[in-house]
Short mmCIF file of C-alpha atoms in Angstrom, two decimals:
data_model
loop_
_atom_site.label_atom_id
_atom_site.label_comp_id
_atom_site.label_asym_id
_atom_site.label_seq_id
_atom_site.Cartn_x
_atom_site.Cartn_y
_atom_site.Cartn_z
CA MET A 319 38.77 8.89 -75.32
CA ALA A 320 35.21 7.45 -75.31
CA LYS A 321 32.68 8.32 -77.93
CA LYS A 322 30.80 11.51 -77.07
CA SER A 323 27.49 9.71 -77.63
CA LYS A 324 28.32 7.07 -74.98
CA ILE A 325 29.36 9.75 -72.48
CA ALA A 326 26.10 11.69 -73.20
CA ALA A 327 24.00 8.54 -72.84
CA ASN A 328 25.56 7.79 -69.53
CA GLU A 329 24.76 11.30 -68.30
CA ARG A 330 21.18 10.89 -69.41
CA ARG A 331 21.04 7.65 -67.42
CA ARG A 332 22.38 9.50 -64.37
CA ALA A 333 19.61 12.06 -64.66
CA VAL A 334 16.94 9.40 -65.03
CA VAL A 335 18.28 7.54 -61.99
CA ASP A 336 18.22 10.79 -59.94
CA ARG A 337 14.64 11.61 -61.11
CA TYR A 338 13.20 8.19 -60.11
CA ALA A 339 15.41 7.49 -57.06
CA ALA A 340 12.94 8.54 -54.36
CA ARG A 341 9.94 6.70 -55.84
CA ARG A 342 12.04 3.65 -56.60
CA ALA A 343 13.27 3.47 -52.97
CA GLU A 344 9.69 3.78 -51.72
CA LEU A 345 8.47 0.99 -53.97
CA LYS A 346 11.31 -1.24 -52.90
CA ARG A 347 10.53 -0.59 -49.25
CA ILE A 348 6.85 -1.55 -49.82
CA ILE A 349 7.81 -4.76 -51.67
CA ARG A 350 10.45 -5.76 -49.06
CA SER A 351 8.18 -5.21 -46.06
CA PRO A 352 6.61 -8.46 -44.67
CA ARG A 353 3.60 -6.52 -43.38
CA THR A 354 2.52 -5.20 -46.81
CA ASP A 355 -0.82 -6.39 -48.15
CA PRO A 356 -0.32 -8.76 -51.16
CA ALA A 357 -2.49 -6.55 -53.39
CA ILE A 358 -0.44 -3.44 -52.58
CA ARG A 359 2.78 -5.41 -53.02
CA ALA A 360 1.62 -6.66 -56.47
CA ALA A 361 0.77 -3.07 -57.46
CA ALA A 362 4.13 -1.86 -56.26
CA VAL A 363 5.88 -4.64 -58.29
CA ARG A 364 3.92 -3.61 -61.39
CA GLU A 365 4.80 0.03 -60.96
CA LEU A 366 8.46 -0.75 -60.43
CA ALA A 367 8.51 -2.91 -63.52
CA GLY A 368 6.78 -0.09 -65.41
CA GLN A 369 9.52 2.38 -64.75
CA PRO A 370 12.15 3.04 -67.41
CA ARG A 371 15.04 0.60 -67.56
CA ASP A 372 17.52 3.49 -67.13
CA ALA A 373 15.90 4.30 -63.79
CA SER A 374 17.97 1.49 -62.22
CA PRO A 375 21.31 2.63 -60.82
CA THR A 376 22.90 -0.53 -62.19
CA ARG A 377 22.60 0.82 -65.67
CA VAL A 378 24.95 3.77 -64.95
CA ARG A 379 28.53 3.05 -65.97
CA ASN A 380 31.51 4.34 -64.00
CA ARG A 381 33.62 6.44 -66.42
CA ASP A 382 36.78 8.47 -66.24
CA ALA A 383 35.95 12.06 -65.28
CA VAL A 384 38.45 13.46 -67.81
CA ASP A 385 37.98 11.47 -71.03
CA GLY A 386 35.09 9.04 -70.30
CA ARG A 387 37.06 5.76 -70.52
CA PRO A 388 34.76 3.02 -69.24
CA ARG A 389 37.33 0.36 -68.23
CA GLY A 390 39.88 0.40 -65.42
CA HIS A 391 37.97 2.96 -63.35
CA LEU A 392 39.41 3.81 -59.91
CA ARG A 393 36.38 4.85 -57.77
CA LYS A 394 38.43 6.75 -55.18
CA PHE A 395 39.81 9.13 -57.79
CA GLY A 396 37.07 9.02 -60.47
CA LEU A 397 39.71 8.33 -63.07
CA SER A 398 40.78 5.43 -65.28
CA ARG A 399 43.99 3.64 -64.52
CA VAL A 400 45.66 5.25 -67.50
CA ARG A 401 44.68 8.81 -66.61
CA PHE A 402 45.52 8.18 -62.96
CA ARG A 403 49.03 7.09 -63.87
CA GLU A 404 49.59 10.11 -66.06
CA LEU A 405 48.39 12.62 -63.44
CA ALA A 406 50.31 10.86 -60.64
CA HIS A 407 53.61 10.96 -62.57
CA ARG A 408 53.05 14.67 -63.25
CA GLY A 409 52.45 15.30 -59.55
CA GLU A 410 48.92 16.57 -60.11
CA LEU A 411 47.19 14.26 -57.59
CA PRO A 412 47.74 15.54 -54.05
CA GLY A 413 48.96 12.86 -51.64
CA VAL A 414 49.77 10.31 -54.29
CA THR A 415 53.38 9.21 -54.42
CA LYS A 416 55.10 6.50 -56.49
CA SER A 417 55.85 3.55 -54.30
CA SER A 418 59.32 2.06 -53.99
CA TRP A 419 60.65 -0.67 -51.82
#
């Protein structure tokens, strides 16, 4: 189980990313475009740099949906490898079977 403060901080980051996503995408489009005036591009770069660090989606950590474990995250299920194994053995994940050969 992850610390409650780490889980809460990650949720705050998700909220900040969502809040700034549209403006961030617009600024990146302006910066990337070859037809943008250099002065406008420079202003866009300054504004992008002025946004909070947590506005970047890279700062969000994938965590287990059940207990918040940060390592061994399986994206398809939203669970950590440990929790995935527990739930799969109990038969609580539809369509997941233990392999044998």
